[in-house]
PDB file of C-alpha atoms in Angstrom:
ATOM      1  CA  GLN K 933       0.000   0.000   0.000  1.00 64.00           C
ATOM      2  CA  SER K 934       1.447   3.372  -1.028  1.00 75.00           C
ATOM      3  CA  ALA K 935       0.627   6.696   0.519  1.00 87.00           C
ATOM      4  CA  LEU K 936      -1.962   8.809  -1.234  1.00 94.00           C
ATOM      5  CA  THR K 937      -0.481  11.520  -3.473  1.00 96.00           C
ATOM      6  CA  GLN K 938      -0.851  15.173  -2.521  1.00 96.00           C
ATOM      7  CA  PRO K 939       0.981  18.247  -3.848  1.00 97.00           C
ATOM      8  CA  ALA K 940       3.797  19.230  -1.507  1.00 95.00           C
ATOM      9  CA  SER K 941       2.656  22.819  -1.339  1.00 97.00           C
ATOM     10  CA  VAL K 942      -0.041  25.224  -2.456  1.00 98.00           C
ATOM     11  CA  SER K 943      -0.430  28.928  -1.853  1.00 97.00           C
ATOM     12  CA  GLY K 944      -3.025  31.632  -2.165  1.00 97.00           C
ATOM     13  CA  SER K 945      -3.788  35.180  -1.153  1.00 97.00           C
ATOM     14  CA  PRO K 946      -6.328  36.143   1.494  1.00 97.00           C
ATOM     15  CA  GLY K 947      -9.852  35.941   0.130  1.00 97.00           C
ATOM     16  CA  GLN K 948      -8.929  33.599  -2.696  1.00 97.00           C
ATOM     17  CA  SER K 949      -9.867  29.922  -3.044  1.00 97.00           C
ATOM     18  CA  ILE K 950      -7.442  27.029  -3.238  1.00 98.00           C
ATOM     19  CA  THR K 951      -7.877  23.333  -3.905  1.00 98.00           C
ATOM     20  CA  ILE K 952      -5.712  20.484  -2.637  1.00 98.00           C
ATOM     21  CA  SER K 953      -5.884  17.178  -4.483  1.00 98.00           C
ATOM     22  CA  CYS K 954      -5.458  13.688  -3.086  1.00 98.00           C
ATOM     23  CA  THR K 955      -4.915  10.925  -5.613  1.00 97.00           C
ATOM     24  CA  GLY K 956      -5.149   7.245  -4.874  1.00 95.00           C
ATOM     25  CA  THR K 957      -6.385   4.169  -6.678  1.00 93.00           C
ATOM     26  CA  SER K 958      -9.598   2.245  -7.155  1.00 92.00           C
ATOM     27  CA  SER K 959      -8.585   0.205  -4.097  1.00 90.00           C
ATOM     28  CA  ASP K 960      -8.698   3.180  -1.748  1.00 92.00           C
ATOM     29  CA  VAL K 961      -9.967   6.668  -2.685  1.00 94.00           C
ATOM     30  CA  GLY K 962     -11.931   5.413  -5.665  1.00 94.00           C
ATOM     31  CA  GLY K 963     -13.348   2.402  -3.868  1.00 92.00           C
ATOM     32  CA  TYR K 964     -14.740   3.986  -0.713  1.00 92.00           C
ATOM     33  CA  ASN K 965     -16.620   7.155   0.208  1.00 94.00           C
ATOM     34  CA  TYR K 966     -14.520   7.378   3.357  1.00 95.00           C
ATOM     35  CA  VAL K 967     -12.084  10.155   2.480  1.00 97.00           C
ATOM     36  CA  SER K 968     -11.282  12.531   5.332  1.00 98.00           C
ATOM     37  CA  TRP K 969      -9.132  15.660   5.592  1.00 98.00           C
ATOM     38  CA  TYR K 970      -7.078  16.951   8.526  1.00 98.00           C
ATOM     39  CA  GLN K 971      -5.548  20.329   9.300  1.00 98.00           C
ATOM     40  CA  GLN K 972      -2.348  20.464  11.319  1.00 95.00           C
ATOM     41  CA  HIS K 973      -0.726  23.625  12.647  1.00 95.00           C
ATOM     42  CA  PRO K 974       2.947  23.386  13.690  1.00 92.00           C
ATOM     43  CA  GLY K 975       3.390  21.492  16.934  1.00 89.00           C
ATOM     44  CA  LYS K 976      -0.314  20.738  17.206  1.00 92.00           C
ATOM     45  CA  ALA K 977      -2.444  17.651  16.827  1.00 93.00           C
ATOM     46  CA  PRO K 978      -4.244  17.155  13.520  1.00 95.00           C
ATOM     47  CA  LYS K 979      -7.853  18.361  13.413  1.00 97.00           C
ATOM     48  CA  LEU K 980     -10.631  16.689  11.442  1.00 97.00           C
ATOM     49  CA  MET K 981     -11.991  19.082   8.796  1.00 98.00           C
ATOM     50  CA  ILE K 982     -13.932  16.821   6.394  1.00 98.00           C
ATOM     51  CA  TYR K 983     -15.205  13.236   6.656  1.00 97.00           C
ATOM     52  CA  GLU K 984     -17.007  10.906   4.231  1.00 96.00           C
ATOM     53  CA  VAL K 985     -15.664  12.938   1.274  1.00 97.00           C
ATOM     54  CA  SER K 986     -17.729  16.069   1.831  1.00 97.00           C
ATOM     55  CA  ASN K 987     -19.171  16.253   5.338  1.00 97.00           C
ATOM     56  CA  ARG K 988     -18.024  18.876   7.842  1.00 97.00           C
ATOM     57  CA  PRO K 989     -17.900  18.167  11.574  1.00 96.00           C
ATOM     58  CA  SER K 990     -19.728  20.572  13.811  1.00 95.00           C
ATOM     59  CA  GLY K 991     -17.691  23.716  14.339  1.00 95.00           C
ATOM     60  CA  VAL K 992     -15.708  23.574  11.092  1.00 97.00           C
ATOM     61  CA  SER K 993     -16.157  26.609   8.876  1.00 96.00           C
ATOM     62  CA  ASN K 994     -18.262  26.213   5.751  1.00 96.00           C
ATOM     63  CA  ARG K 995     -15.334  27.718   3.857  1.00 98.00           C
ATOM     64  CA  PHE K 996     -13.968  24.164   3.837  1.00 98.00           C
ATOM     65  CA  SER K 997     -15.518  21.727   1.368  1.00 98.00           C
ATOM     66  CA  GLY K 998     -14.634  18.325  -0.038  1.00 98.00           C
ATOM     67  CA  SER K 999     -15.394  16.357  -3.171  1.00 97.00           C
ATOM     68  CA  LYS K1000     -14.289  13.285  -5.080  1.00 97.00           C
ATOM     69  CA  SER K1001     -14.080  12.225  -8.702  1.00 97.00           C
ATOM     70  CA  GLY K1002     -12.851   8.769  -9.517  1.00 96.00           C
ATOM     71  CA  ASN K1003      -9.607   8.095  -7.694  1.00 96.00           C
ATOM     72  CA  THR K1004      -8.995  11.750  -6.736  1.00 97.00           C
ATOM     73  CA  ALA K1005     -10.444  13.596  -3.790  1.00 98.00           C
ATOM     74  CA  SER K1006     -10.185  17.348  -3.295  1.00 98.00           C
ATOM     75  CA  LEU K1007     -10.308  19.824  -0.455  1.00 98.00           C
ATOM     76  CA  THR K1008     -11.318  23.376  -1.324  1.00 98.00           C
ATOM     77  CA  ILE K1009     -10.844  26.316   1.005  1.00 98.00           C
ATOM     78  CA  SER K1010     -12.685  29.464  -0.030  1.00 97.00           C
ATOM     79  CA  GLY K1011     -12.200  32.975   1.332  1.00 97.00           C
ATOM     80  CA  LEU K1012      -8.659  32.106   2.402  1.00 97.00           C
ATOM     81  CA  GLN K1013      -7.651  33.481   5.797  1.00 97.00           C
ATOM     82  CA  ALA K1014      -4.285  33.774   7.499  1.00 97.00           C
ATOM     83  CA  GLU K1015      -5.224  31.159  10.099  1.00 97.00           C
ATOM     84  CA  ASP K1016      -5.768  28.591   7.323  1.00 98.00           C
ATOM     85  CA  GLU K1017      -2.003  28.410   6.853  1.00 98.00           C
ATOM     86  CA  ALA K1018      -1.172  24.866   7.959  1.00 97.00           C
ATOM     87  CA  ASP K1019      -0.405  21.381   6.721  1.00 96.00           C
ATOM     88  CA  TYR K1020      -3.322  19.402   5.295  1.00 97.00           C
ATOM     89  CA  TYR K1021      -3.555  15.623   5.081  1.00 97.00           C
ATOM     90  CA  CYS K1022      -6.045  13.419   3.312  1.00 97.00           C
ATOM     91  CA  SER K1023      -6.904   9.914   4.459  1.00 97.00           C
ATOM     92  CA  SER K1024      -8.863   7.027   2.985  1.00 95.00           C
ATOM     93  CA  CYS K1025      -9.835   3.512   3.804  1.00 85.00           C
ATOM     94  CA  ALA K1026      -7.539   1.202   1.831  1.00 80.00           C
ATOM     95  CA  THR K1027      -9.453  -1.976   2.607  1.00 78.00           C
ATOM     96  CA  SER K1028     -12.380  -2.528   4.938  1.00 75.00           C
ATOM     97  CA  THR K1029      -9.927  -2.551   7.834  1.00 82.00           C
ATOM     98  CA  THR K1030      -6.849  -0.468   6.927  1.00 88.00           C
ATOM     99  CA  VAL K1031      -6.151   3.230   6.482  1.00 93.00           C
ATOM    100  CA  LEU K1032      -3.891   5.302   4.207  1.00 95.00           C
ATOM    101  CA  PHE K1033      -2.766   8.897   4.596  1.00 96.00           C
ATOM    102  CA  GLY K1034      -1.520  11.317   1.995  1.00 95.00           C
ATOM    103  CA  GLY K1035       1.956  12.792   2.225  1.00 94.00           C
ATOM    104  CA  GLY K1036       0.601  16.170   3.276  1.00 95.00           C
ATOM    105  CA  THR K1037       0.318  19.594   1.648  1.00 96.00           C
ATOM    106  CA  LYS K1038       1.724  22.788   3.100  1.00 97.00           C
ATOM    107  CA  LEU K1039      -0.668  25.688   2.549  1.00 98.00           C
ATOM    108  CA  THR K1040       0.898  29.133   2.529  1.00 97.00           C
ATOM    109  CA  VAL K1041      -1.297  32.208   2.739  1.00 97.00           C
ATOM    110  CA  LEU K1042       0.595  34.947   0.939  1.00 93.00           C
TER     111      LEU K1042
ATOM    112  CA  GLN C 902     -15.462  16.092  25.186  1.00 90.00           C
ATOM    113  CA  VAL C 903     -13.059  13.174  24.857  1.00 95.00           C
ATOM    114  CA  GLN C 904      -9.364  13.780  25.486  1.00 96.00           C
ATOM    115  CA  LEU C 905      -6.467  11.485  24.702  1.00 97.00           C
ATOM    116  CA  GLN C 906      -3.005  11.680  26.259  1.00 97.00           C
ATOM    117  CA  GLU C 907       0.058   9.706  25.252  1.00 97.00           C
ATOM    118  CA  SER C 908       2.718   8.672  27.768  1.00 97.00           C
ATOM    119  CA  GLY C 909       5.908   6.656  27.712  1.00 96.00           C
ATOM    120  CA  PRO C 910       9.686   6.883  27.321  1.00 96.00           C
ATOM    121  CA  GLY C 911      10.992   9.534  24.985  1.00 96.00           C
ATOM    122  CA  LEU C 912      14.189   7.641  24.226  1.00 97.00           C
ATOM    123  CA  VAL C 913      14.519   4.024  23.118  1.00 98.00           C
ATOM    124  CA  LYS C 914      17.651   2.143  22.107  1.00 98.00           C
ATOM    125  CA  PRO C 915      17.934   0.456  18.708  1.00 97.00           C
ATOM    126  CA  SER C 916      16.695  -3.162  18.646  1.00 97.00           C
ATOM    127  CA  GLU C 917      14.612  -2.596  21.796  1.00 98.00           C
ATOM    128  CA  THR C 918      10.830  -2.310  22.130  1.00 98.00           C
ATOM    129  CA  LEU C 919       9.012   1.008  22.084  1.00 98.00           C
ATOM    130  CA  SER C 920       6.082   1.090  24.529  1.00 98.00           C
ATOM    131  CA  LEU C 921       3.475   3.840  24.753  1.00 98.00           C
ATOM    132  CA  THR C 922       0.147   4.195  26.531  1.00 98.00           C
ATOM    133  CA  CYS C 923      -2.828   6.380  25.658  1.00 98.00           C
ATOM    134  CA  THR C 924      -5.137   7.428  28.482  1.00 98.00           C
ATOM    135  CA  VAL C 925      -8.675   8.352  27.455  1.00 97.00           C
ATOM    136  CA  SER C 926     -10.792  10.785  29.470  1.00 96.00           C
ATOM    137  CA  GLY C 927     -14.278  12.094  28.807  1.00 95.00           C
ATOM    138  CA  GLY C 928     -15.115   8.926  26.887  1.00 94.00           C
ATOM    139  CA  SER C 929     -14.831   5.159  27.169  1.00 94.00           C
ATOM    140  CA  VAL C 930     -12.603   2.743  25.280  1.00 95.00           C
ATOM    141  CA  SER C 931     -15.465   0.264  25.762  1.00 94.00           C
ATOM    142  CA  SER C 932     -17.667   2.203  23.328  1.00 90.00           C
ATOM    143  CA  GLY C 933     -18.659   0.122  20.340  1.00 90.00           C
ATOM    144  CA  SER C 934     -18.617   3.206  18.116  1.00 94.00           C
ATOM    145  CA  TYR C 935     -14.855   3.665  17.945  1.00 95.00           C
ATOM    146  CA  TYR C 936     -11.555   2.051  17.135  1.00 96.00           C
ATOM    147  CA  TRP C 937      -8.582   3.241  19.206  1.00 97.00           C
ATOM    148  CA  SER C 938      -5.639   4.043  17.018  1.00 97.00           C
ATOM    149  CA  TRP C 939      -1.942   4.823  16.831  1.00 98.00           C
ATOM    150  CA  ILE C 940      -0.523   7.095  14.152  1.00 98.00           C
ATOM    151  CA  ARG C 941       3.029   8.372  13.825  1.00 97.00           C
ATOM    152  CA  GLN C 942       4.736  11.267  12.118  1.00 94.00           C
ATOM    153  CA  SER C 943       8.455  11.134  11.363  1.00 90.00           C
ATOM    154  CA  PRO C 944      10.319  14.450  11.613  1.00 84.00           C
ATOM    155  CA  GLY C 945       9.356  16.619   8.660  1.00 79.00           C
ATOM    156  CA  LYS C 946       7.275  13.838   7.159  1.00 82.00           C
ATOM    157  CA  GLY C 947       3.632  12.924   6.811  1.00 87.00           C
ATOM    158  CA  LEU C 948       1.276  10.793   8.868  1.00 93.00           C
ATOM    159  CA  GLU C 949       1.514   7.010   8.951  1.00 95.00           C
ATOM    160  CA  TRP C 950      -1.288   4.833  10.328  1.00 96.00           C
ATOM    161  CA  ILE C 951       0.122   2.145  12.625  1.00 97.00           C
ATOM    162  CA  GLY C 952      -3.014   0.279  13.616  1.00 96.00           C
ATOM    163  CA  TYR C 953      -6.091   0.209  15.809  1.00 96.00           C
ATOM    164  CA  ILE C 954      -7.942  -1.878  18.339  1.00 96.00           C
ATOM    165  CA  TYR C 955     -11.609  -2.368  19.132  1.00 94.00           C
ATOM    166  CA  TYR C 956     -12.841  -2.647  22.714  1.00 92.00           C
ATOM    167  CA  SER C 957     -13.272  -6.384  22.159  1.00 92.00           C
ATOM    168  CA  GLY C 958      -9.542  -6.732  21.531  1.00 92.00           C
ATOM    169  CA  SER C 959      -9.843  -7.145  17.777  1.00 94.00           C
ATOM    170  CA  THR C 960      -6.938  -5.446  16.009  1.00 96.00           C
ATOM    171  CA  ASN C 961      -5.903  -4.278  12.534  1.00 95.00           C
ATOM    172  CA  TYR C 962      -2.372  -3.197  11.652  1.00 95.00           C
ATOM    173  CA  ASN C 963      -0.537  -1.449   8.841  1.00 94.00           C
ATOM    174  CA  PRO C 964       0.823  -4.322   6.727  1.00 92.00           C
ATOM    175  CA  SER C 965       4.245  -2.635   6.590  1.00 93.00           C
ATOM    176  CA  LEU C 966       4.543  -2.714  10.401  1.00 96.00           C
ATOM    177  CA  LYS C 967       2.407  -5.724  11.261  1.00 95.00           C
ATOM    178  CA  SER C 968       5.277  -8.051  12.151  1.00 97.00           C
ATOM    179  CA  ARG C 969       6.541  -5.656  14.844  1.00 98.00           C
ATOM    180  CA  VAL C 970       3.362  -4.079  16.252  1.00 98.00           C
ATOM    181  CA  THR C 971       1.100  -5.058  19.114  1.00 98.00           C
ATOM    182  CA  ILE C 972      -1.803  -2.877  20.254  1.00 98.00           C
ATOM    183  CA  SER C 973      -3.709  -3.807  23.400  1.00 97.00           C
ATOM    184  CA  VAL C 974      -6.568  -2.307  25.405  1.00 96.00           C
ATOM    185  CA  ASP C 975      -7.217  -2.127  29.155  1.00 95.00           C
ATOM    186  CA  THR C 976     -10.870  -1.272  29.657  1.00 93.00           C
ATOM    187  CA  SER C 977     -10.482  -1.167  33.459  1.00 94.00           C
ATOM    188  CA  LYS C 978      -7.997   1.696  33.164  1.00 96.00           C
ATOM    189  CA  ASN C 979      -9.608   3.257  30.064  1.00 96.00           C
ATOM    190  CA  GLN C 980      -6.294   2.983  28.265  1.00 97.00           C
ATOM    191  CA  PHE C 981      -4.821   1.396  25.197  1.00 97.00           C
ATOM    192  CA  SER C 982      -1.184   0.718  24.421  1.00 98.00           C
ATOM    193  CA  LEU C 983       1.323   0.327  21.617  1.00 98.00           C
ATOM    194  CA  LYS C 984       4.371  -1.911  21.486  1.00 98.00           C
ATOM    195  CA  LEU C 985       6.750  -1.695  18.530  1.00 98.00           C
ATOM    196  CA  SER C 986       9.608  -4.185  18.615  1.00 98.00           C
ATOM    197  CA  SER C 987      13.091  -4.193  17.104  1.00 98.00           C
ATOM    198  CA  VAL C 988      13.115  -0.439  16.604  1.00 98.00           C
ATOM    199  CA  THR C 989      15.624   1.384  14.412  1.00 97.00           C
ATOM    200  CA  THR C 990      16.341   5.071  13.898  1.00 95.00           C
ATOM    201  CA  ALA C 991      13.663   5.023  11.191  1.00 94.00           C
ATOM    202  CA  ASP C 992      11.094   4.602  13.962  1.00 96.00           C
ATOM    203  CA  THR C 993      11.966   8.005  15.452  1.00 97.00           C
ATOM    204  CA  ALA C 994       8.711   9.960  15.251  1.00 97.00           C
ATOM    205  CA  VAL C 995       5.959  11.779  17.071  1.00 96.00           C
ATOM    206  CA  TYR C 996       3.447   9.119  18.050  1.00 98.00           C
ATOM    207  CA  HIS C 997      -0.211  10.148  18.283  1.00 97.00           C
ATOM    208  CA  CYS C 998      -3.094   8.184  19.692  1.00 98.00           C
ATOM    209  CA  ALA C 999      -6.462   8.904  18.129  1.00 98.00           C
ATOM    210  CA  ARG C1000     -10.099   7.870  18.157  1.00 97.00           C
ATOM    211  CA  HIS C1001     -11.433   6.422  14.892  1.00 96.00           C
ATOM    212  CA  ASP C1002     -15.180   6.598  14.289  1.00 95.00           C
ATOM    213  CA  VAL C1003     -16.375   3.151  13.204  1.00 92.00           C
ATOM    214  CA  PHE C1004     -19.226   4.517  11.116  1.00 93.00           C
ATOM    215  CA  ARG C1005     -17.716   7.697   9.662  1.00 93.00           C
ATOM    216  CA  ARG C1006     -14.323   6.021   9.214  1.00 93.00           C
ATOM    217  CA  CYS C1007     -12.362   9.084  10.317  1.00 96.00           C
ATOM    218  CA  PHE C1008     -10.100  10.127  13.190  1.00 96.00           C
ATOM    219  CA  ASP C1009     -12.245  12.584  15.135  1.00 96.00           C
ATOM    220  CA  SER C1010     -10.098  13.122  18.234  1.00 97.00           C
ATOM    221  CA  TRP C1011      -6.322  13.119  18.596  1.00 97.00           C
ATOM    222  CA  GLY C1012      -3.780  13.255  21.363  1.00 96.00           C
ATOM    223  CA  GLN C1013      -1.099  15.945  21.204  1.00 95.00           C
ATOM    224  CA  GLY C1014       1.534  13.355  20.390  1.00 96.00           C
ATOM    225  CA  THR C1015       4.761  12.309  22.050  1.00 97.00           C
ATOM    226  CA  LEU C1016       8.203  12.327  20.476  1.00 97.00           C
ATOM    227  CA  VAL C1017      10.058   9.046  20.642  1.00 98.00           C
ATOM    228  CA  THR C1018      13.692   9.097  19.608  1.00 97.00           C
ATOM    229  CA  VAL C1019      15.523   5.889  18.779  1.00 97.00           C
ATOM    230  CA  SER C1020      19.174   6.320  19.606  1.00 96.00           C
ATOM    231  CA  SER C1021      21.947   4.528  21.436  1.00 94.00           C
TER     232      SER C1021
END
């Protein structure tokens, strides 16, 4: 099982929208609607931002949205804010009992 | 609100066994709605799922680590534990414990993490 593929970095200016992709295979991302996304600020624990491809936990801003097409999932952040600057990780079921993470994407707010 | 806290030695010698414990408060490891998980993050690297355990004792492990990993649960102490044998410097990482929702298949609560360094 290989890690899911994410871009190493993305950037955007305040107020803009950015999208982070997460590419897997038909055995993980494409095979299950169990893609989740996590935000991690330096030295902090990861925080769940999206689950089941496109659902937001209570308390997460509606500026964060998720989607999936085939073997690629995406996280979109609209109305970019300074506090969104962080590392973002995707995750997917890889079988009914195992889990894969992406390599992580560093978001820079210019 | 559930809280998870990792504890254990911060330094382990090569070839020895890494042992960590996660103490859960504000929730119960006996809940049938969650798996209790270990995830690690090597310095400057991404997240790697190690494995998880159900309250019944049923476990699932990352195939790449399976031969060296044991996860156990102690419902009386509301804790679960990780043992990783025959460690090398490649096992140096921040180790997080986390709660995995059985139905939503996501990690909805995380511990802060504890750095374990493998060095002689």
